[in-house]
Short mmCIF file of C-alpha atoms in Angstrom, two decimals:
data_model
loop_
_atom_site.label_atom_id
_atom_site.label_comp_id
_atom_site.label_asym_id
_atom_site.label_seq_id
_atom_site.Cartn_x
_atom_site.Cartn_y
_atom_site.Cartn_z
CA UNK A 1 116.01 87.34 99.22
CA UNK A 2 116.21 91.05 98.72
CA UNK A 3 115.54 91.67 102.32
CA UNK A 4 118.64 89.40 103.06
CA UNK A 5 120.41 91.82 100.45
CA UNK A 6 119.12 95.02 101.67
CA UNK A 7 120.27 93.78 105.19
CA UNK A 8 123.47 92.72 104.33
CA UNK A 9 124.30 96.13 102.64
CA UNK A 10 122.86 97.85 105.63
CA UNK A 11 125.52 95.90 107.89
CA UNK A 12 128.35 96.64 105.65
CA UNK A 13 127.12 100.30 105.56
CA UNK A 14 127.12 100.55 109.52
CA UNK A 15 130.43 98.78 109.60
CA UNK A 16 132.02 101.02 107.24
CA UNK A 17 130.50 104.46 108.90
CA UNK A 18 131.92 103.01 112.17
CA UNK A 19 135.41 102.25 111.00
CA UNK A 20 135.59 105.77 108.85
CA UNK A 21 134.50 107.66 112.06
CA UNK A 22 136.96 105.61 114.15
CA UNK A 23 140.24 105.70 111.76
CA UNK A 24 139.43 109.65 111.51
CA UNK A 25 139.49 109.80 115.23
CA UNK A 26 142.38 108.39 115.60
CA UNK A 27 144.02 110.26 112.79
CA UNK A 28 142.56 113.68 114.17
CA UNK A 29 144.14 112.36 117.44
CA UNK A 30 147.79 112.13 116.15
CA UNK A 31 147.42 115.58 114.46
CA UNK A 32 146.73 114.31 110.78
CA UNK A 33 143.04 114.47 110.23
CA UNK A 34 140.94 113.06 107.41
CA UNK A 35 139.57 116.02 105.71
CA UNK A 36 137.16 114.00 103.58
CA UNK A 37 136.24 111.69 106.35
CA UNK A 38 132.90 113.79 107.47
CA UNK A 39 131.70 113.88 103.85
CA UNK A 40 131.84 110.29 103.49
CA UNK A 41 130.38 109.57 106.87
CA UNK A 42 127.45 111.89 105.77
CA UNK A 43 127.23 109.97 102.43
CA UNK A 44 127.36 106.55 104.10
CA UNK A 45 124.83 107.47 106.89
CA UNK A 46 122.30 108.70 104.44
CA UNK A 47 122.38 105.51 102.65
CA UNK A 48 122.24 103.45 105.74
CA UNK A 49 119.18 105.41 107.18
CA UNK A 50 117.47 104.84 104.03
CA UNK A 51 117.92 101.09 103.75
CA UNK A 52 117.23 100.69 107.79
CA UNK A 53 113.85 102.75 107.17
CA UNK A 54 112.66 100.03 104.55
CA UNK A 55 113.73 97.23 106.56
CA UNK A 56 111.53 98.60 109.48
CA UNK A 57 108.74 98.85 107.28
CA UNK A 58 109.41 95.25 105.89
CA UNK A 59 109.01 93.97 109.41
CA UNK A 60 106.26 96.20 110.34
CA UNK A 61 108.43 98.41 112.88
CA UNK A 62 107.19 101.60 111.95
CA UNK A 63 104.74 103.52 113.83
CA UNK A 64 101.19 102.36 113.53
CA UNK A 65 97.54 102.24 114.40
CA UNK A 66 97.73 99.64 117.26
CA UNK A 67 95.57 101.59 119.56
CA UNK A 68 92.67 101.95 116.47
CA UNK A 69 93.19 98.07 115.98
CA UNK A 70 92.16 97.33 119.22
CA UNK A 71 89.30 99.34 119.65
CA UNK A 72 88.03 98.29 116.12
CA UNK A 73 86.65 95.08 115.06
CA UNK A 74 88.27 92.72 113.00
CA UNK A 75 86.72 93.43 109.73
CA UNK A 76 87.32 97.35 110.32
CA UNK A 77 90.86 96.77 111.54
CA UNK A 78 91.47 95.35 108.10
CA UNK A 79 90.12 98.16 106.38
CA UNK A 80 91.94 100.74 108.21
CA UNK A 81 95.18 98.82 107.69
CA UNK A 82 94.46 98.85 103.96
CA UNK A 83 93.64 102.29 103.81
CA UNK A 84 96.81 103.42 106.06
CA UNK A 85 98.84 101.69 103.66
CA UNK A 86 97.17 103.69 100.70
CA UNK A 87 98.01 106.85 102.50
CA UNK A 88 101.39 105.82 102.97
CA UNK A 89 102.00 104.81 99.36
CA UNK A 90 100.25 107.93 97.95
CA UNK A 91 102.51 110.01 100.57
CA UNK A 92 105.64 108.46 99.60
CA UNK A 93 104.76 108.78 95.69
CA UNK A 94 104.52 112.53 96.32
CA UNK A 95 107.71 112.67 98.31
CA UNK A 96 109.63 110.74 95.33
CA UNK A 97 108.79 113.93 93.05
CA UNK A 98 110.53 116.08 95.11
CA UNK A 99 113.12 113.85 96.07
CA UNK A 100 113.87 113.42 92.30
CA UNK A 101 114.07 117.09 91.58
CA UNK A 102 116.41 117.69 94.90
CA UNK A 103 118.71 114.97 93.67
CA UNK A 104 118.80 116.32 89.99
CA UNK A 105 119.45 119.68 91.34
CA UNK A 106 122.15 118.83 93.63
CA UNK A 107 124.25 117.19 91.04
CA UNK A 108 126.09 120.11 90.03
CA UNK A 109 127.16 120.77 93.68
CA UNK A 110 130.51 119.53 94.78
CA UNK A 111 130.75 118.30 98.44
CA UNK A 112 133.45 119.67 100.23
CA UNK A 113 136.91 118.03 100.49
CA UNK A 114 135.79 114.79 98.58
CA UNK A 115 134.71 116.79 95.60
CA UNK A 116 131.76 114.62 94.74
CA UNK A 117 128.78 115.28 93.51
CA UNK A 118 125.89 115.94 96.24
CA UNK A 119 123.37 114.01 94.19
CA UNK A 120 125.19 111.05 95.51
CA UNK A 121 124.05 111.69 98.93
CA UNK A 122 120.78 112.93 97.86
CA UNK A 123 119.94 109.71 95.53
CA UNK A 124 119.70 107.52 98.80
CA UNK A 125 116.35 109.53 99.28
CA UNK A 126 115.21 108.33 95.85
CA UNK A 127 116.25 104.79 96.27
CA UNK A 128 114.53 104.68 99.59
CA UNK A 129 111.37 105.96 98.76
CA UNK A 130 111.48 103.60 96.12
CA UNK A 131 111.98 100.76 98.03
CA UNK A 132 109.56 101.79 100.69
CA UNK A 133 107.29 102.03 97.81
CA UNK A 134 107.75 98.53 96.83
CA UNK A 135 107.64 97.13 100.18
CA UNK A 136 104.02 98.99 100.85
CA UNK A 137 102.77 97.60 97.64
CA UNK A 138 103.80 94.24 98.85
CA UNK A 139 102.36 94.44 102.07
CA UNK A 140 99.13 95.78 100.50
CA UNK A 141 98.69 92.81 98.37
CA UNK A 142 99.76 90.52 101.07
CA UNK A 143 96.65 92.02 103.45
CA UNK A 144 94.32 92.05 100.33
CA UNK A 145 95.12 88.06 100.00
CA UNK A 146 95.01 87.52 103.37
CA UNK A 147 91.72 89.08 103.91
CA UNK A 148 90.28 86.93 100.80
CA UNK A 149 91.88 83.73 102.69
CA UNK A 150 90.13 84.77 105.99
#
């Protein structure tokens, strides 16, 4: 259910950025540029990238250790996957601290003509990292349970 909601939000953000860029391009060609379009496109694109990264992680479409999995035995490969997931979770938790600090520091800064707080753009990192941690924890649980069944 959550995956479908994320996918729908990502689709809506993609459509929004495409429409915004198209309208801004036409307006600029007609001599009446939309001065806040760049800031809004950045905001939408940052959120879209973080949602897309989480969706890719959910579907195991991020980089992996396929070469190592083919070389190692099934049991060793299973443990390598678990260790890999634990490393990724640790890295994401490490990054979460800096993403949160960056978001807080960027709140007083106003972005360009839109005059929105820069923290709205930087909040995408915090939310995206939290989503990816959730995804990796669920994959870790799934992999541990699958090993017990096998």
